[in-house]
mmCIF file of C-alpha atoms in Angstrom:
data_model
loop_
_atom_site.group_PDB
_atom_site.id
_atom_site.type_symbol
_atom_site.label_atom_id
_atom_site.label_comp_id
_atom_site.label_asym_id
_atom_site.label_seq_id
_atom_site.Cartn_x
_atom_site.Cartn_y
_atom_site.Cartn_z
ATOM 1 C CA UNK V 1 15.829 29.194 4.246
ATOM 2 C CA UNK V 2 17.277 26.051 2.348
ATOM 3 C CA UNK V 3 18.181 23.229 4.473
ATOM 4 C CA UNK V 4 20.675 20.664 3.137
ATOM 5 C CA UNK V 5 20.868 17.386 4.812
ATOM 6 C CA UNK V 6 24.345 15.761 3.977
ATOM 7 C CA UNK V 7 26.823 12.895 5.543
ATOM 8 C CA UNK V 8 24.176 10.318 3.941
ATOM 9 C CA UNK V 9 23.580 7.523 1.870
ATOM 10 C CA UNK V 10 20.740 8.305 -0.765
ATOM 11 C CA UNK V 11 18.518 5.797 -2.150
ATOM 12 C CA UNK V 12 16.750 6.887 -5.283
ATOM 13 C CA UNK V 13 15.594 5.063 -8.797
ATOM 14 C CA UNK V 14 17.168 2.299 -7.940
ATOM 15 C CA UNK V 15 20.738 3.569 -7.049
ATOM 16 C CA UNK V 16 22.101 4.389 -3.845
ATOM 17 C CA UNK V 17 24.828 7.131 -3.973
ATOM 18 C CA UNK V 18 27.498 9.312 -1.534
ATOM 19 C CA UNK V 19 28.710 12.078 -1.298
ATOM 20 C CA UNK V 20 25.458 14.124 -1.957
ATOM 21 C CA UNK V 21 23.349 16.445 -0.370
ATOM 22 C CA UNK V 22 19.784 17.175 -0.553
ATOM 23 C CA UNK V 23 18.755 20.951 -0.686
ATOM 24 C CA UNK V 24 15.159 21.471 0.787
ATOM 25 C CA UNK V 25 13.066 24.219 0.814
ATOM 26 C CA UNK V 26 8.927 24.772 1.272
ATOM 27 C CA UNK V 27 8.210 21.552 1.448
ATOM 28 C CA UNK V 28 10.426 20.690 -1.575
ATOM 29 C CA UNK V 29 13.538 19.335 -3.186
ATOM 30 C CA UNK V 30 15.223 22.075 -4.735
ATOM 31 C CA UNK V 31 18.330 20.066 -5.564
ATOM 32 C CA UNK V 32 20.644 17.297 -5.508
ATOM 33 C CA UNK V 33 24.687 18.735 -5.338
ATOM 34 C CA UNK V 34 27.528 16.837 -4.451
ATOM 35 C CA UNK V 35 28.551 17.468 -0.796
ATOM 36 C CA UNK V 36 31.543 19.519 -1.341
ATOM 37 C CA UNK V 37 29.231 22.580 -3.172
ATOM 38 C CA UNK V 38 26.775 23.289 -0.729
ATOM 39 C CA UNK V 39 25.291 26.693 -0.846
ATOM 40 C CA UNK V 40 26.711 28.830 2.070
ATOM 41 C CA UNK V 41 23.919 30.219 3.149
ATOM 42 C CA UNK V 42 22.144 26.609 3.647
ATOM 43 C CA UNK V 43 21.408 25.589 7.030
ATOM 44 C CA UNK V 44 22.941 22.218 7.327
ATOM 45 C CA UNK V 45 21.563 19.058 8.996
ATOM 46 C CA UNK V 46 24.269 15.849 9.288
ATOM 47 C CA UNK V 47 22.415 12.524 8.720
ATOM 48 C CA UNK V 48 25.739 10.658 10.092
ATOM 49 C CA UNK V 49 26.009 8.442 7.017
ATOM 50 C CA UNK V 50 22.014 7.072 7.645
ATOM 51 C CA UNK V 51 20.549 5.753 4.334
ATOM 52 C CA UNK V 52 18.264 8.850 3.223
ATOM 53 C CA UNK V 53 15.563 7.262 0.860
ATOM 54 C CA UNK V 54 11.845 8.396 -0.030
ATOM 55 C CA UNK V 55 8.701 8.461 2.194
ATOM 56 C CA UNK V 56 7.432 5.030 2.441
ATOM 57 C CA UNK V 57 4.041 4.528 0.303
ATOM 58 C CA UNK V 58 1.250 1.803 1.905
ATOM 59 C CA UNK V 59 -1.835 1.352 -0.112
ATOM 60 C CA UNK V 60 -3.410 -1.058 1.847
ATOM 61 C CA UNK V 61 -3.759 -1.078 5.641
ATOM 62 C CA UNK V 62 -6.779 -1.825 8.301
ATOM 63 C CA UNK V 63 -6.009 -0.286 11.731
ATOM 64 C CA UNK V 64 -2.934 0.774 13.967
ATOM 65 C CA UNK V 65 -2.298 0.934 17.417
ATOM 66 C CA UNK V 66 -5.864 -0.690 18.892
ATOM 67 C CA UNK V 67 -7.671 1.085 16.330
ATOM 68 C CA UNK V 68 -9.220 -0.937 13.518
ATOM 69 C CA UNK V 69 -10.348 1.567 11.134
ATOM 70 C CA UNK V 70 -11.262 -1.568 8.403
ATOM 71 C CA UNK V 71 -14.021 -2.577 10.528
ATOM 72 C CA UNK V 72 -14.864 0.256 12.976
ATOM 73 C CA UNK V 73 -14.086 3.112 10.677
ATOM 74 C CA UNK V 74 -13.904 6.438 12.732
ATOM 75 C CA UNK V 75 -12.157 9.716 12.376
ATOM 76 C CA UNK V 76 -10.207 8.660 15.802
ATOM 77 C CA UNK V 77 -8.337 5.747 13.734
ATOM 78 C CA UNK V 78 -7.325 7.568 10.823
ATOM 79 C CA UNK V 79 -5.428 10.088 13.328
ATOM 80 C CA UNK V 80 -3.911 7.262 14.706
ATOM 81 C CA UNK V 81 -2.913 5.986 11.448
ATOM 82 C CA UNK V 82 -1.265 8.694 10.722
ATOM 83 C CA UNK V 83 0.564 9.245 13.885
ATOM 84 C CA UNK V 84 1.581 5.688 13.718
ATOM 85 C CA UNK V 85 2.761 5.611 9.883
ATOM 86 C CA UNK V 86 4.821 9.033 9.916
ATOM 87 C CA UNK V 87 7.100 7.498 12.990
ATOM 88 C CA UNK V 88 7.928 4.556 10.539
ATOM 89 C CA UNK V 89 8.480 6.479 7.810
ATOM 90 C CA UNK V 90 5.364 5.572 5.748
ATOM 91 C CA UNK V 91 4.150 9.371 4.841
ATOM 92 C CA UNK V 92 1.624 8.357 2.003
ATOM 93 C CA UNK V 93 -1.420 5.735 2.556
ATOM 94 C CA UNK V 94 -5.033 4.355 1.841
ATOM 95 C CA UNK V 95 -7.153 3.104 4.460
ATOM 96 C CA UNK V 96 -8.784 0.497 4.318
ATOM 97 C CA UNK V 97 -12.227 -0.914 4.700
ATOM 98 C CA UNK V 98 -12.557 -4.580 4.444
ATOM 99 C CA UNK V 99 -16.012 -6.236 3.537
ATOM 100 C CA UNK V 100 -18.804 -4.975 5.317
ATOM 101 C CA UNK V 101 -22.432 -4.073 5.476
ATOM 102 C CA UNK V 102 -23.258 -1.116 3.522
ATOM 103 C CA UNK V 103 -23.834 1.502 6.905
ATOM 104 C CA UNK V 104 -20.239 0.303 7.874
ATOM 105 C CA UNK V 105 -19.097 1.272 4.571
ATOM 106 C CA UNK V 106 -20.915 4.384 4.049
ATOM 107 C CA UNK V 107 -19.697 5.573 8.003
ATOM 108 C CA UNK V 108 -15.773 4.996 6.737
ATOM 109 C CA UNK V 109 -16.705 7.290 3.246
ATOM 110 C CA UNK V 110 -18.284 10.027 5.769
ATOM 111 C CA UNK V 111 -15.357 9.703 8.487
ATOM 112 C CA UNK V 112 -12.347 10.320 5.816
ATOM 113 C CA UNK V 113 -14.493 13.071 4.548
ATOM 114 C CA UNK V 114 -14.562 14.563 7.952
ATOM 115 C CA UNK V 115 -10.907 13.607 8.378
ATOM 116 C CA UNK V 116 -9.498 14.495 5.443
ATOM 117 C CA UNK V 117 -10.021 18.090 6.280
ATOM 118 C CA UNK V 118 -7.765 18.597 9.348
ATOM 119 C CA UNK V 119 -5.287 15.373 8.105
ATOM 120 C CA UNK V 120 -1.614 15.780 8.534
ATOM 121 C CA UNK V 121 -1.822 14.822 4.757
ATOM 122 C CA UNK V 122 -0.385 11.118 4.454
ATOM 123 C CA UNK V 123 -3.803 10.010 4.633
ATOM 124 C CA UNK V 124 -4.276 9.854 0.743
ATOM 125 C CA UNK V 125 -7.858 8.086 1.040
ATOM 126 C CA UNK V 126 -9.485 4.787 1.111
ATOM 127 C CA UNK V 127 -9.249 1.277 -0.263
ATOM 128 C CA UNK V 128 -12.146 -0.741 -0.220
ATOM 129 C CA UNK V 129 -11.546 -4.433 -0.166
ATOM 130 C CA UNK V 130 -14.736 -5.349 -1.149
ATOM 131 C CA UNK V 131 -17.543 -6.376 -0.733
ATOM 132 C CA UNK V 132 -17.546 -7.251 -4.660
ATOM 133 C CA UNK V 133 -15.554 -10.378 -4.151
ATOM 134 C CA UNK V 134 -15.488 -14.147 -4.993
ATOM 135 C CA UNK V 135 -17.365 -15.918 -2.321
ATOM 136 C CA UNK V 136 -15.156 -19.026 -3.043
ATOM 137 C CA UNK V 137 -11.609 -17.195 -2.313
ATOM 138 C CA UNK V 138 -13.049 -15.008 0.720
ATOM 139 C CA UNK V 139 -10.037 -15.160 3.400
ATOM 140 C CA UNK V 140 -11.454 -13.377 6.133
ATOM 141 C CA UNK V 141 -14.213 -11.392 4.752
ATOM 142 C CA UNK V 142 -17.419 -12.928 5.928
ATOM 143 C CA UNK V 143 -19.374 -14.838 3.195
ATOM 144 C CA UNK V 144 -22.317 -12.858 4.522
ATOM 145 C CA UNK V 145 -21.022 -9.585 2.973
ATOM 146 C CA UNK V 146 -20.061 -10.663 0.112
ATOM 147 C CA UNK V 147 -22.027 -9.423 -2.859
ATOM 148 C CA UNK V 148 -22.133 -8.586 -6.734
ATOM 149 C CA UNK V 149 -21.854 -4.791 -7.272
ATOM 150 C CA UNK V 150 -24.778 -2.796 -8.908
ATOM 151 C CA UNK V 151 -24.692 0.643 -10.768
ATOM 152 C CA UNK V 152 -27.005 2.009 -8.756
ATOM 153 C CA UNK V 153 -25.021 1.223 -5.918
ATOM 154 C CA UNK V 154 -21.923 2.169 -6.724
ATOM 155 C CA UNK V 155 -22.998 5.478 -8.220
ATOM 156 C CA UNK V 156 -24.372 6.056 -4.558
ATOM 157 C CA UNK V 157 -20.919 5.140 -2.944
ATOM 158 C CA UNK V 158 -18.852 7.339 -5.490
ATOM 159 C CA UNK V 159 -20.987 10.826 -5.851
ATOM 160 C CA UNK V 160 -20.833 10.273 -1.780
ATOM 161 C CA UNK V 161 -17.620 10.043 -1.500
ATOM 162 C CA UNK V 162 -16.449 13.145 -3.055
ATOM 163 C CA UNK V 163 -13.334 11.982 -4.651
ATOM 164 C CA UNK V 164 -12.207 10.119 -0.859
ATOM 165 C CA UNK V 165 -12.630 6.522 -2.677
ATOM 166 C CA UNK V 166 -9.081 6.465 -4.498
ATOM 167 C CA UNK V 167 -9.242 2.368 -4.864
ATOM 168 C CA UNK V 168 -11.468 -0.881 -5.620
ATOM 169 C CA UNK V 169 -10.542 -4.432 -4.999
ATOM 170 C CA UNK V 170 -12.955 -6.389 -6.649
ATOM 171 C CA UNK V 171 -13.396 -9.694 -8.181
ATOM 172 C CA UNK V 172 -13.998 -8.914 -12.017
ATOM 173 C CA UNK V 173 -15.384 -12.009 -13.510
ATOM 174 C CA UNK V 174 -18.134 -11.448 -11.105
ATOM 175 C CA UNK V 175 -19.315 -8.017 -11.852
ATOM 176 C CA UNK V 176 -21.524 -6.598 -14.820
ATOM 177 C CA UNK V 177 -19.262 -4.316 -17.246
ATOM 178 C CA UNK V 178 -20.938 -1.017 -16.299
ATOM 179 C CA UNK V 179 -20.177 -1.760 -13.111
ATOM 180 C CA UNK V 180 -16.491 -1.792 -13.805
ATOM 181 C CA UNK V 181 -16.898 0.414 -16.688
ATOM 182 C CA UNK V 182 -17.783 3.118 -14.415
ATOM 183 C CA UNK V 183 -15.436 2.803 -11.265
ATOM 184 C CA UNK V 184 -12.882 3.274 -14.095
ATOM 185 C CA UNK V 185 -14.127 5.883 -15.689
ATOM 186 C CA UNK V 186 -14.734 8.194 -12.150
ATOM 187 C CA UNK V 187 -11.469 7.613 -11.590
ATOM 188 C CA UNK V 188 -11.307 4.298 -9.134
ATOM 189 C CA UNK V 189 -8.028 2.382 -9.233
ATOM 190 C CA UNK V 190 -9.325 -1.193 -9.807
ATOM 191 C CA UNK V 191 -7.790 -3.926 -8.474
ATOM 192 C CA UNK V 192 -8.357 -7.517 -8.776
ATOM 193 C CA UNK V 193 -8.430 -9.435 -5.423
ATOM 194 C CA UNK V 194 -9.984 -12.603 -3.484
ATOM 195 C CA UNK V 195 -10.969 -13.537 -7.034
ATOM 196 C CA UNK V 196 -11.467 -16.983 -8.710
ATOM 197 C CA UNK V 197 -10.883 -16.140 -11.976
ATOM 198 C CA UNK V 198 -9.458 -18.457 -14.686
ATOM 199 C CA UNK V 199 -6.538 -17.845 -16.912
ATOM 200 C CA UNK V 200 -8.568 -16.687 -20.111
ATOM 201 C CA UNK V 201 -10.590 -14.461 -17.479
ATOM 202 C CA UNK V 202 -7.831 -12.678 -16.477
ATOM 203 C CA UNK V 203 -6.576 -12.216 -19.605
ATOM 204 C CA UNK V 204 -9.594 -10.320 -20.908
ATOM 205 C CA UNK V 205 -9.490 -7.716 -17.920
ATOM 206 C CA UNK V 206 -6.034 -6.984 -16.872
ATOM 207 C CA UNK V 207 -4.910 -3.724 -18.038
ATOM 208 C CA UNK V 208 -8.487 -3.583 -19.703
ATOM 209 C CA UNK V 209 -9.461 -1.703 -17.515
ATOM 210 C CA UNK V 210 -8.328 -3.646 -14.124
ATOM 211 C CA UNK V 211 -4.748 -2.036 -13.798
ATOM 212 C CA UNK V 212 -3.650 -3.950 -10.511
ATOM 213 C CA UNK V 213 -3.458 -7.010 -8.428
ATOM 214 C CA UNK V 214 -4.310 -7.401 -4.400
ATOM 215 C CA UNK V 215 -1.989 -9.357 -2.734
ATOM 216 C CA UNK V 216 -0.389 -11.763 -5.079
ATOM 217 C CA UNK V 217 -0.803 -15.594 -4.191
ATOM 218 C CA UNK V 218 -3.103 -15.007 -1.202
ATOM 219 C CA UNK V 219 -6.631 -15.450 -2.496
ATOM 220 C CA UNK V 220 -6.883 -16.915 -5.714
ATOM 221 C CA UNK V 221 -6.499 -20.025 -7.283
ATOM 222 C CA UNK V 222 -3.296 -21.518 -7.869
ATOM 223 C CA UNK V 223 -1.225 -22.511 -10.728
ATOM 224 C CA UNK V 224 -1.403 -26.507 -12.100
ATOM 225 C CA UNK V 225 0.290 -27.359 -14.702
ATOM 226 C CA UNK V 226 -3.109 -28.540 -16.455
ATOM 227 C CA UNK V 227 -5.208 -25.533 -15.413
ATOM 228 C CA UNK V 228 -3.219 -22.872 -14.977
ATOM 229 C CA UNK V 229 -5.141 -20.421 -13.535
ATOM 230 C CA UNK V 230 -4.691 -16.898 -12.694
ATOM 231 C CA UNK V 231 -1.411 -16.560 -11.777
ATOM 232 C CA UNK V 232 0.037 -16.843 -14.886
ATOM 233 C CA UNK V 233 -2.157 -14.229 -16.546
ATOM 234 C CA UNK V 234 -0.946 -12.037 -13.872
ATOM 235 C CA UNK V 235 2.805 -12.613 -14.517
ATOM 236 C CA UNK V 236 1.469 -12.516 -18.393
ATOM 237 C CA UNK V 237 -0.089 -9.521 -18.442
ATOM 238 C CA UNK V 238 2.638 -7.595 -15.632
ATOM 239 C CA UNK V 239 -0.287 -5.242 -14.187
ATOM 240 C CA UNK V 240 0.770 -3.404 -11.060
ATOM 241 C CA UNK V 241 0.554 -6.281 -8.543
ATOM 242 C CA UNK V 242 1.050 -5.827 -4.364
ATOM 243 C CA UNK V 243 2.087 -8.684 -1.825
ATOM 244 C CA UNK V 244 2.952 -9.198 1.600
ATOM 245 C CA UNK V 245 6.571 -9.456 2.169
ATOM 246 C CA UNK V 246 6.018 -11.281 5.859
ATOM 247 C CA UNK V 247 7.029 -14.703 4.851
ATOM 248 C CA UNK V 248 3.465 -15.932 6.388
ATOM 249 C CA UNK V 249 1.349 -14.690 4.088
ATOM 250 C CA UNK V 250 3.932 -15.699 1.197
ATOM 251 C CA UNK V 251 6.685 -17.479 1.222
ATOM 252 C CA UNK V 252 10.057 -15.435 0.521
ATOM 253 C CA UNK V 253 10.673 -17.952 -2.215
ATOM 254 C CA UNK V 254 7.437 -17.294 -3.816
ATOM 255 C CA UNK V 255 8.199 -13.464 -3.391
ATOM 256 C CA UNK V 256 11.653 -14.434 -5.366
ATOM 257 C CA UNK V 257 9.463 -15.369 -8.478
ATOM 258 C CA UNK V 258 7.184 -13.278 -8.282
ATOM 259 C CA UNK V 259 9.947 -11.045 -8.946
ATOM 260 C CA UNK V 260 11.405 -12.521 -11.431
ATOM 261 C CA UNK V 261 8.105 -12.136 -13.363
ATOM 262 C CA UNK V 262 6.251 -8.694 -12.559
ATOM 263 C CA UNK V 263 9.674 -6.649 -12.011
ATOM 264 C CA UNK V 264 8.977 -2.991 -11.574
ATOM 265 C CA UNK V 265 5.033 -3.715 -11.422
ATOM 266 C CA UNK V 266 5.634 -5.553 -7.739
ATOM 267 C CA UNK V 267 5.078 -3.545 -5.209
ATOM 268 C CA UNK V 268 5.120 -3.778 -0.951
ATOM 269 C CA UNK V 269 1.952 -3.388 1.108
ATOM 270 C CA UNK V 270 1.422 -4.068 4.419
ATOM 271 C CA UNK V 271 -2.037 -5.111 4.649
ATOM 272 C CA UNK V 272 -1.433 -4.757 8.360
ATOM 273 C CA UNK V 273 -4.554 -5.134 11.252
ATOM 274 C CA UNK V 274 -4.618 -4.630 14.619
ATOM 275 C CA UNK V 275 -6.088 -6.307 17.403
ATOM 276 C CA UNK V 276 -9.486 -5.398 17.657
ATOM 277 C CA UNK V 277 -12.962 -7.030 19.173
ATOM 278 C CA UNK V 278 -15.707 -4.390 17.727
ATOM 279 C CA UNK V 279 -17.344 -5.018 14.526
ATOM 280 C CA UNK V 280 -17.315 -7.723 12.230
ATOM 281 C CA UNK V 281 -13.453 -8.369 12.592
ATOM 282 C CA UNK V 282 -12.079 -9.831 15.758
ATOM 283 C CA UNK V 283 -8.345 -9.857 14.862
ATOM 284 C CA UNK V 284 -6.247 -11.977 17.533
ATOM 285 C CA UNK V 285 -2.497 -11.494 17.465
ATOM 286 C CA UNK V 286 -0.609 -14.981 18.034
ATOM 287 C CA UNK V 287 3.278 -13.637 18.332
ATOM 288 C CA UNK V 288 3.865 -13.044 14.482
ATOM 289 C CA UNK V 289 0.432 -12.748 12.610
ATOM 290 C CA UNK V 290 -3.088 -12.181 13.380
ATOM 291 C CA UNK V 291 -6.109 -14.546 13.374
ATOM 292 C CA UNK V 292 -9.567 -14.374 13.150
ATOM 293 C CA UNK V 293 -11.426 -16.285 15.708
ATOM 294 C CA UNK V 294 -11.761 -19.441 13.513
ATOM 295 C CA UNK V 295 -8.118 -19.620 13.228
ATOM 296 C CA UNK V 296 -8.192 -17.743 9.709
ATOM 297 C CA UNK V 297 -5.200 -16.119 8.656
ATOM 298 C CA UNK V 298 -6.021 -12.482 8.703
ATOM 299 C CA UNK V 299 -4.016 -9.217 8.233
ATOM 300 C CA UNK V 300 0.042 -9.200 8.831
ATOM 301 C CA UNK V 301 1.779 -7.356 11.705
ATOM 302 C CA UNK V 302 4.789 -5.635 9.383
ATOM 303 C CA UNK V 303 5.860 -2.027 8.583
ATOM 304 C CA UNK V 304 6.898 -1.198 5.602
ATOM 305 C CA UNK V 305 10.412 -1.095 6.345
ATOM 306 C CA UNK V 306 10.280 -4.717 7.937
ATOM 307 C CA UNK V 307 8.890 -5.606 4.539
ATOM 308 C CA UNK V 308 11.429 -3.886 2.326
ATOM 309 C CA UNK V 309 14.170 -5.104 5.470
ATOM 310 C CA UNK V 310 12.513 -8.620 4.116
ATOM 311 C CA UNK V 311 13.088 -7.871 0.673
ATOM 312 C CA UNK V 312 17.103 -7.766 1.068
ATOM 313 C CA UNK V 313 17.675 -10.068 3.894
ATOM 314 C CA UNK V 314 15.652 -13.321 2.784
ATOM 315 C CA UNK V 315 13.992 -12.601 -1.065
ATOM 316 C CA UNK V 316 17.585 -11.155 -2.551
ATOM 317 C CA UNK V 317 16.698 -7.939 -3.549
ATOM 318 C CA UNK V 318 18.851 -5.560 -2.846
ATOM 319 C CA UNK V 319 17.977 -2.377 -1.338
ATOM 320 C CA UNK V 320 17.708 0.706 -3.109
ATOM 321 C CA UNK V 321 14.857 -1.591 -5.406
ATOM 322 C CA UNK V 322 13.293 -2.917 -2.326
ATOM 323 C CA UNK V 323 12.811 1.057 -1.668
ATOM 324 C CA UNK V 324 11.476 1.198 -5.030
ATOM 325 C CA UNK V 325 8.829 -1.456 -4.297
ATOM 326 C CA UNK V 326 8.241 0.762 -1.449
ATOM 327 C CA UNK V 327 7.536 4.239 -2.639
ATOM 328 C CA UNK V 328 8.320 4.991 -6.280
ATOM 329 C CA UNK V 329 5.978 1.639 -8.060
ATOM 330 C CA UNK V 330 2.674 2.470 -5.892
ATOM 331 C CA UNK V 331 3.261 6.338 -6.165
ATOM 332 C CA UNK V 332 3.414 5.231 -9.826
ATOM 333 C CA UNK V 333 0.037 3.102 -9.539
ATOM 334 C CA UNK V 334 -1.683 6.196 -7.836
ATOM 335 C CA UNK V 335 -0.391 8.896 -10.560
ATOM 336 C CA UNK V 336 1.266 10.662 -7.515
ATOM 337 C CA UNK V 337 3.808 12.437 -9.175
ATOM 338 C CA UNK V 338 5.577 14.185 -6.988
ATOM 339 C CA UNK V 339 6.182 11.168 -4.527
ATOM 340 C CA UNK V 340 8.548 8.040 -4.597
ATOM 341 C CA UNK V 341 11.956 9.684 -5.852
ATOM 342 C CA UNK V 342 14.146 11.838 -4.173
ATOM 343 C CA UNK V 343 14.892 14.602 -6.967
ATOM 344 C CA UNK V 344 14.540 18.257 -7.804
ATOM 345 C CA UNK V 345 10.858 19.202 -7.515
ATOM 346 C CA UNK V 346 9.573 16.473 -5.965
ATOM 347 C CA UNK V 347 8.059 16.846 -2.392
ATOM 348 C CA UNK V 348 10.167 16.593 0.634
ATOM 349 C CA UNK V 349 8.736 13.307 2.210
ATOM 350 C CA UNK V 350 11.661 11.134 3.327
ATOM 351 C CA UNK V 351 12.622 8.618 5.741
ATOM 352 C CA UNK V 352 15.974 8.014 7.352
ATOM 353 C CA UNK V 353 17.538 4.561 8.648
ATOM 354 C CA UNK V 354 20.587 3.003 9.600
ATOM 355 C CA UNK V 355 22.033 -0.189 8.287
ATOM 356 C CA UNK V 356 20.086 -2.291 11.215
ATOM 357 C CA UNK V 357 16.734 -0.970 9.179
ATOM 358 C CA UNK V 358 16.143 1.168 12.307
ATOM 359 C CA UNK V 359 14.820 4.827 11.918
ATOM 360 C CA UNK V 360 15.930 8.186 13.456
ATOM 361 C CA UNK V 361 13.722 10.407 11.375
ATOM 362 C CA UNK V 362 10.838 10.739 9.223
ATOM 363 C CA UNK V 363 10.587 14.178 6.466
ATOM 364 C CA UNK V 364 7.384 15.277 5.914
ATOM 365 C CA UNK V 365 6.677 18.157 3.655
ATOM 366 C CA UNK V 366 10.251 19.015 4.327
ATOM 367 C CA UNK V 367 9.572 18.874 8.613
ATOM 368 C CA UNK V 368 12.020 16.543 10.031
ATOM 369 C CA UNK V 369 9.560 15.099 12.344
ATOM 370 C CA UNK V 370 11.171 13.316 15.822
ATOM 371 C CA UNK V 371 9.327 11.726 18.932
ATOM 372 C CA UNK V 372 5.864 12.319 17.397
ATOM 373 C CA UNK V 373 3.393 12.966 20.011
#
């Protein structure tokens, strides 16, 4: 049976259209037809003029709903993650696992390999935020984590993992080039983050081979007019860059240019916590953002659609890209090639909303999913 949802607004590439329906079927899009020549024999679903745009993608998140899988990383959280993320529309993530001791680590690798075998299937992996960083732009990772990487042990973390490591934030003018070389060569998206590294560093390994950015502005060194400094490498060299769209972490003036510089190579993550007392994180939520117990900022409170809502009410992006920044540039970072566009033979993850930026529905392998339980 093909099911064609219709009486919508559809966000896709950059465009939003009318007077369109989407044809479903198996977990697919079979087609895009104007409203007027839908198949008879479809089964038809009336989206009452919502905005109809692609699954939401977030490639960097700790914990949801009490459970902080960043520093207590169990199969229990990722289930929650999911839960959480497919009732706002987010149907593709990484986990995350923030600095840590190597058995915290090396429990997270084990519990998504345990996980990812009965997963609804928006858990896409993990991100680990370290511990490879730059001691002097540490955030909230504890200096006592902190470390250079070795070959030896990242060959242990990677044949471990069995593919389940999908990402790497790092700080690359610390780390030995066979370190880096190999993350890159098994495959590891590398991404520069809580790094110190000059302008002429980051020159030399963006795009060669470190192909994206962690949260632009928050943890690194800022720009002088004398010194530079990383940032304008980074709007230089136009890697794939995230931030967080929260107006805390960033302001929405500095998300304007930052804009203005990367275009299509910014893209939204959440980088979202939850509160949490176990482990080495103690996240505290204040009313807007979360703190670690020292007062440091730590990990944001949005959704993804609060940061693309963001995007078009205070940054000036309109919406269908703010979607974009959403879905189709971090499907692109991630070589997912079936996700982030709504078009024929791509797969059937959508989310629905109305012009308040509130949802009614979340599509997930063509499911229209409602009061998840």
């Amino acid at each position: 049976m093909i099911t064609a949802l219709h009486n919508l607004q559809l966000i896709t590439d950059g465009t939003i259209s009318n007077g369109k329906a989407v044809l479903i079927s198996n977990g697919s899009i079979t087609a895009i037809v104007d409203e007027n020549a839908i198949p008879a024999d479809c089964k038809k679903t009336d989206l009452k003029n919502a905005f109809l745009a692609p699954g939401l993608i977030d490639l960097q998140l700790y914990g949801s709903g009490g459970k902080n899988f960043g520093g207590v990383p169990e199969p229990s959280a990722l289930a929650q993650m999911e839960h959480d993320l497919l009732n706002e529309g987010t149907t593709g993530f990484f986990a995350t696992i923030a600095t840590n001791t190597n058995e915290v680590v090396e429990k997270g690798i084990e519990a998504a390999k345990a996980y990812r075998e009965k997963c609804k299937g928006n858990f896409w992996g993990l991100h680990l935020e370290g511990p490879y960083l730059n001691v002097e732009k540490k955030g909230a990772h504890p200096a006592k984590f902190i470390k250079k990487g070795t070959l030896a042990e990242v060959e242990r973390w990677i044949g471990m993992a069995d593919g389940v490591v999908k990402m790497m934030t790092i700080a690359p003018e610390l780390q030995d080039q066979e370190v880096i070389d190999y993350l890159h060569d098994h495959g590891i998206i590398l991404s520069s983050g809580h790094s110190n590294a000059t302008y002429q560093q980051g020159k030399s390994f963006l795009n060669n081979p470190v192909e994206a950015v962690t949260h632009l502005y928050n943890a690194m060194p800022q720009m002088h007019h004398r010194e530079p400094g990383y940032i304008p490498a980074i709007f230089e060299e136009r890697p794939f860059t995230s931030i967080v769209n929260d107006g805390i972490h960033v302001d929405f003036a500095m998300v304007r240019l930052a804009k203005r510089e990367l275009g299509d190579k910014l893209f939204l993550i959440t980088d979202r916590v939850t509160e949490s007392k176990e482990g080495a994180y103690h996240h505290h939520f204040t009313g807007d953002r979360y703190v670690m117990p020292d007062g440091t900022l730590s990990g944001s409170c949005l959704t993804m659609l609060k940061a693309v809502e963001n995007c078009v009410e205070h940054v000036g992006i309109n919406l269908a890209e703010a979607i974009n920044m959403a879905s189709l540039y971090p499907a692109q970072l991630v070589k997912m090639t079936k996700k982030g566009r709504i078009a024929p033979g791509y797969d059937a993850d959508m989310v629905i909303f109305n012009e308040d930026f509130k949802i009614s529905g979340t599509l997930f392998k063509g499911d229209f999913l409602t009061n998840l339980t």
